[in-house]
Coordinates of C-alpha atoms in Angstrom, one line a residue:
X65 CA 106.7 87.4 97.8
X66 CA 108.8 89.8 96.3
X67 CA 115.5 90.7 96.8
X68 CA 117.3 90.2 93.6
X69 CA 118.1 86.6 94.7
X70 CA 114.7 85.6 96.4
X71 CA 113.7 86.4 92.5
X72 CA 115.7 84.1 90.9
X73 CA 114.0 81.4 92.5
X74 CA 112.1 78.9 90.3
X75 CA 108.8 80.3 91.3
X76 CA 109.2 83.9 91.7
X77 CA 110.9 83.8 88.3
X78 CA 107.4 81.4 86.9
X79 CA 105.2 84.2 88.5
X80 CA 107.1 86.4 86.1
X81 CA 107.2 84.2 83.2
X82 CA 103.8 83.9 83.3
X83 CA 102.6 87.7 83.3
X84 CA 105.0 87.9 80.4
X85 CA 105.0 85.5 78.1
X86 CA 102.0 84.1 75.8
X87 CA 103.0 81.0 75.8
X88 CA 103.9 79.4 79.5
X89 CA 105.1 76.7 78.1
X90 CA 108.0 79.0 75.5
X91 CA 108.8 80.4 79.4
X92 CA 109.3 77.3 81.5
X93 CA 110.9 75.7 78.9
X94 CA 113.8 78.7 78.8
X95 CA 114.2 79.3 83.1
X96 CA 117.0 77.2 83.7
X97 CA 118.8 79.4 81.2
X98 CA 117.2 83.0 82.5
X99 CA 117.8 82.5 86.1
X100 CA 121.8 81.5 85.2
X101 CA 122.2 84.7 82.9
X102 CA 120.1 86.7 85.9
X103 CA 122.6 85.0 88.4
X104 CA 125.8 85.4 86.5
X105 CA 124.6 89.4 86.1
X106 CA 124.1 89.6 89.8
X107 CA 127.6 88.0 90.6
X108 CA 129.7 87.9 88.4
X109 CA 130.6 84.3 88.1
X110 CA 134.0 82.7 87.1
X111 CA 134.0 79.4 85.1
X112 CA 133.0 76.9 88.5
X113 CA 130.6 79.3 90.1
X114 CA 128.9 78.8 86.3
X115 CA 128.9 75.3 86.0
X116 CA 127.8 74.7 89.7
X117 CA 124.7 76.4 89.2
X118 CA 124.3 75.1 86.2
X119 CA 124.1 71.7 87.6
X120 CA 121.8 73.2 90.6
X121 CA 119.8 74.7 88.7
X122 CA 119.0 71.5 86.1
X123 CA 118.7 69.5 88.5
X124 CA 115.7 72.1 90.4
X125 CA 114.5 72.5 87.4
X126 CA 113.2 68.1 87.1
X127 CA 112.1 68.5 90.2
X128 CA 110.1 71.5 90.4
X129 CA 108.0 70.7 87.2
X130 CA 107.5 66.7 88.4
X131 CA 106.7 67.7 92.1
X132 CA 105.4 71.7 91.4
X133 CA 103.5 72.2 88.3
X134 CA 101.2 69.8 89.6
X135 CA 100.0 71.8 92.2
X136 CA 99.7 74.9 90.6
X137 CA 97.4 73.4 88.0
X138 CA 95.5 72.7 90.4
X139 CA 94.9 75.6 92.6
X140 CA 95.0 77.1 89.1
X141 CA 92.2 75.1 88.0
X142 CA 90.2 76.0 91.4
X143 CA 90.5 79.7 90.7
X144 CA 89.0 79.5 87.4
X145 CA 86.3 77.2 88.4
X146 CA 85.3 79.7 91.1
X147 CA 81.5 81.4 91.1
X148 CA 81.6 84.9 90.6
X149 CA 81.0 87.7 92.6
X150 CA 84.7 86.8 94.2
X151 CA 84.5 87.7 98.1
X152 CA 87.2 89.8 99.1
X153 CA 88.5 86.9 101.7
X154 CA 88.3 84.2 98.6
X155 CA 90.7 86.9 96.9
X156 CA 92.8 87.1 100.3
X157 CA 93.0 83.7 100.6
X158 CA 94.9 83.3 96.8
X159 CA 97.0 85.2 97.6
X160 CA 98.4 83.8 100.9
X161 CA 98.0 80.4 99.8
X162 CA 100.3 80.6 96.6
X163 CA 102.5 82.9 98.7
X164 CA 102.7 80.3 101.2
X165 CA 101.7 77.3 99.3
X166 CA 104.7 77.7 96.9
X167 CA 107.4 79.0 98.6
X168 CA 108.0 77.0 101.8
X169 CA 109.1 74.0 99.4
X170 CA 111.2 76.1 97.2
X171 CA 113.1 77.0 100.6
X172 CA 113.5 74.6 100.9
X173 CA 114.6 72.6 97.6
X174 CA 116.6 75.5 97.0
X175 CA 119.0 76.0 100.6
X176 CA 121.2 73.8 99.6
X177 CA 122.2 75.5 96.4
X178 CA 122.5 78.6 97.4
X179 CA 124.4 77.9 100.9
X180 CA 127.2 75.9 98.2
X181 CA 127.0 78.8 95.9
X182 CA 127.2 81.2 98.8
X183 CA 130.7 79.8 99.9
X184 CA 132.4 80.4 96.7
X185 CA 131.0 83.5 97.4
X186 CA 134.4 86.3 96.8
X187 CA 133.9 90.0 99.0
X188 CA 134.0 91.8 95.5
X189 CA 131.0 89.6 93.6
X190 CA 128.8 90.4 97.6
X191 CA 129.9 94.1 96.9
X192 CA 128.3 93.8 93.2
X193 CA 125.8 92.0 94.0
X194 CA 124.8 95.1 97.0
X195 CA 125.1 97.0 94.2
X196 CA 122.6 95.4 91.6
X197 CA 120.2 95.8 94.1
X198 CA 120.4 99.2 95.2
X199 CA 120.1 100.1 91.3
X200 CA 116.5 98.4 90.8
X201 CA 115.6 100.1 94.0
X202 CA 116.6 103.5 92.2
X203 CA 114.3 102.3 88.9
X204 CA 112.0 101.5 90.8
X205 CA 111.4 104.5 93.4
X206 CA 111.1 106.6 90.3
X207 CA 108.4 103.6 88.2
X208 CA 106.5 103.7 91.9
X209 CA 106.5 107.3 92.0
X210 CA 108.8 107.2 95.3
X211 CA 111.3 110.2 94.1
X212 CA 108.7 112.6 92.8
X213 CA 105.3 112.2 95.7
X214 CA 102.9 113.8 93.1
X215 CA 103.6 111.0 90.7
X216 CA 102.7 108.3 93.6
X217 CA 98.7 108.0 93.2
X218 CA 98.9 107.9 89.3
X219 CA 101.6 105.1 89.5
X220 CA 99.8 103.4 91.7
X221 CA 96.9 103.8 89.2
X222 CA 98.8 102.1 86.2
X223 CA 100.5 99.3 88.0
X224 CA 96.6 98.0 89.8
X225 CA 95.7 98.7 86.1
X226 CA 98.0 96.8 83.5
X227 CA 97.5 93.8 85.5
X228 CA 94.2 94.1 86.2
X229 CA 94.0 94.3 81.8
X230 CA 96.5 91.4 81.6
X231 CA 93.8 88.8 82.8
X232 CA 90.2 91.1 82.0
X233 CA 91.3 93.1 78.9
X234 CA 90.4 96.5 78.4
X235 CA 88.0 98.2 81.0
X236 CA 85.5 100.1 80.9
X237 CA 85.3 103.5 81.8
X238 CA 82.7 102.6 85.3
X239 CA 86.2 100.2 86.5
X240 CA 88.6 103.0 85.4
X241 CA 86.8 105.0 87.2
X242 CA 85.6 102.3 90.5
X243 CA 90.4 101.7 90.3
X244 CA 91.5 105.0 90.4
X245 CA 89.2 106.0 93.1
X246 CA 89.9 103.2 95.3
X247 CA 93.8 103.2 94.4
X248 CA 93.5 107.4 95.3
X249 CA 92.0 105.8 98.6
X250 CA 94.4 103.3 99.4
X251 CA 96.3 102.9 101.9
X252 CA 100.2 104.1 100.6
X253 CA 102.7 101.4 100.9
X254 CA 105.2 102.4 98.6
X255 CA 107.3 102.7 100.8
X256 CA 107.0 101.0 103.4
X257 CA 107.6 98.2 100.5
X258 CA 110.3 99.5 99.3
X259 CA 112.0 99.6 102.9
X260 CA 111.4 95.9 103.2
X261 CA 112.7 95.3 100.2
X262 CA 115.9 96.8 101.5
X263 CA 116.1 95.5 104.8
X264 CA 115.6 91.8 102.7
X265 CA 118.7 92.7 100.3
X266 CA 121.2 93.6 103.6
X267 CA 119.6 90.1 105.0
X268 CA 120.2 88.9 101.7
X269 CA 124.3 90.2 101.3
X270 CA 124.9 89.9 105.3
X271 CA 124.2 86.0 105.5
X272 CA 126.1 84.9 102.5
X273 CA 128.7 87.2 104.0
X274 CA 128.4 85.5 106.6
X275 CA 128.8 81.5 105.0
X276 CA 131.4 83.1 102.6
X277 CA 133.9 84.7 105.6
X278 CA 133.3 81.8 107.5
X279 CA 133.4 78.8 105.1
X280 CA 131.1 77.0 107.5
X281 CA 130.7 73.3 106.6
X282 CA 127.8 72.5 104.0
X283 CA 125.3 71.4 106.0
X284 CA 125.1 74.0 108.8
X285 CA 125.3 77.1 105.7
X286 CA 122.6 74.6 104.1
X287 CA 120.8 75.2 107.8
X288 CA 121.2 78.9 108.0
X289 CA 120.2 79.3 104.7
X290 CA 116.8 77.5 105.3
X291 CA 116.3 79.5 108.1
X292 CA 116.9 82.1 106.3
X293 CA 115.0 81.9 103.1
X294 CA 112.0 80.1 104.9
X295 CA 111.1 83.4 107.3
X296 CA 112.1 85.7 104.5
X297 CA 108.5 87.4 104.1
X298 CA 108.5 88.0 107.7
X299 CA 108.6 91.3 108.8
X300 CA 109.8 91.9 111.6
X301 CA 109.2 95.9 111.9
X302 CA 106.0 95.3 113.4
X303 CA 104.5 98.8 112.8
X304 CA 105.1 98.0 109.2
X305 CA 103.7 95.1 109.0
X306 CA 100.7 96.5 110.3
X307 CA 100.8 98.7 107.7
X308 CA 101.7 96.7 104.8
X309 CA 99.1 93.9 106.0
X310 CA 96.2 96.6 105.7
X311 CA 97.1 97.8 102.1
X312 CA 96.9 94.3 101.8
X313 CA 93.8 93.4 102.5
X314 CA 93.0 96.8 100.5
X315 CA 94.2 95.4 97.2
X316 CA 92.5 92.1 97.9
X317 CA 89.5 95.0 98.1
X318 CA 90.1 96.4 94.6
X319 CA 90.8 93.3 92.8
X320 CA 87.2 91.6 94.4
X321 CA 85.3 95.4 93.3
X322 CA 87.0 95.0 89.4
X323 CA 86.3 91.0 89.4
X324 CA 82.9 91.5 90.4
X325 CA 82.6 94.4 87.8
X326 CA 83.6 91.6 84.9
X327 CA 81.5 91.3 81.5
X328 CA 80.5 88.0 80.7
X329 CA 83.4 88.4 78.0
X330 CA 85.9 89.8 80.9
X331 CA 85.4 86.5 82.6
X332 CA 85.9 84.4 79.6
X333 CA 88.6 85.9 78.7
X334 CA 90.3 85.4 82.5
X335 CA 88.8 81.5 82.2
X336 CA 90.6 80.8 79.1
X337 CA 94.1 82.5 80.2
X338 CA 93.6 80.1 83.3
X339 CA 92.7 77.6 81.9
X340 CA 95.1 77.3 79.2
X341 CA 97.8 78.1 82.3
X342 CA 96.5 74.5 83.2
X343 CA 96.7 73.1 80.2
X344 CA 100.1 73.7 79.4
X345 CA 101.1 73.1 83.5
X346 CA 100.1 69.6 83.4
X347 CA 101.6 69.1 80.0
X348 CA 105.0 70.2 81.2
X349 CA 104.5 67.8 84.5
X350 CA 103.9 64.7 82.6
X351 CA 106.5 65.3 80.4

């Protein structure tokens, strides 16, 4: 799911682009350039580092297009074909499968490029990355209502509403009432989510800093990065993990309830969007 360094992996940015672009093909075609810009912005790369990043991103993009896009297309086809109503367990299965199936191959394939870049990083670049993390965290705290507790529920409602309307179109009043009630009763998770985000960011800085500082052999650095990436979604704080799991289950219930309430035209709109993505993914994979 979802530190900034991790957000510049292909699968995560693909998800962001799917959510932001009307054309998956347009978003995916610009992905390597977007990633290069994002990494450069966060680390202020020098010329040699930019060349290294560009070379690895081109290789990763070719692999991802041929190997992973067909699997994404099959996954979305299954969602589009799922009969209504969709149960909470089905929604949970989609969420878990999307994370586990998509993340492992990315983590394993990205380990070498991340390690190679880490070996070139200077202390001031790691300091810059830490500042970038902190800046974005402050933005998110305001957006999510963590700065002003009185805004927390409203921010949660608008966040859930935006996600629902992206797929279903405008929600009707009974649906909005259901969403508001479920969002208000939703277990509070925002502070735990932010605490976990910050913990992962600290871990990222620690791993990258250790590799850069110790100047490990590339194969050792690659193994360390791989282990880190494969375990990155594991929550070490058991109490926090339990609360986040409870919140995920509540979100699954909310999603299932909204899908169950969807009018025929709303279901058709969601199915068209999903099938359009499938067609785009299949076309790109066949290039």
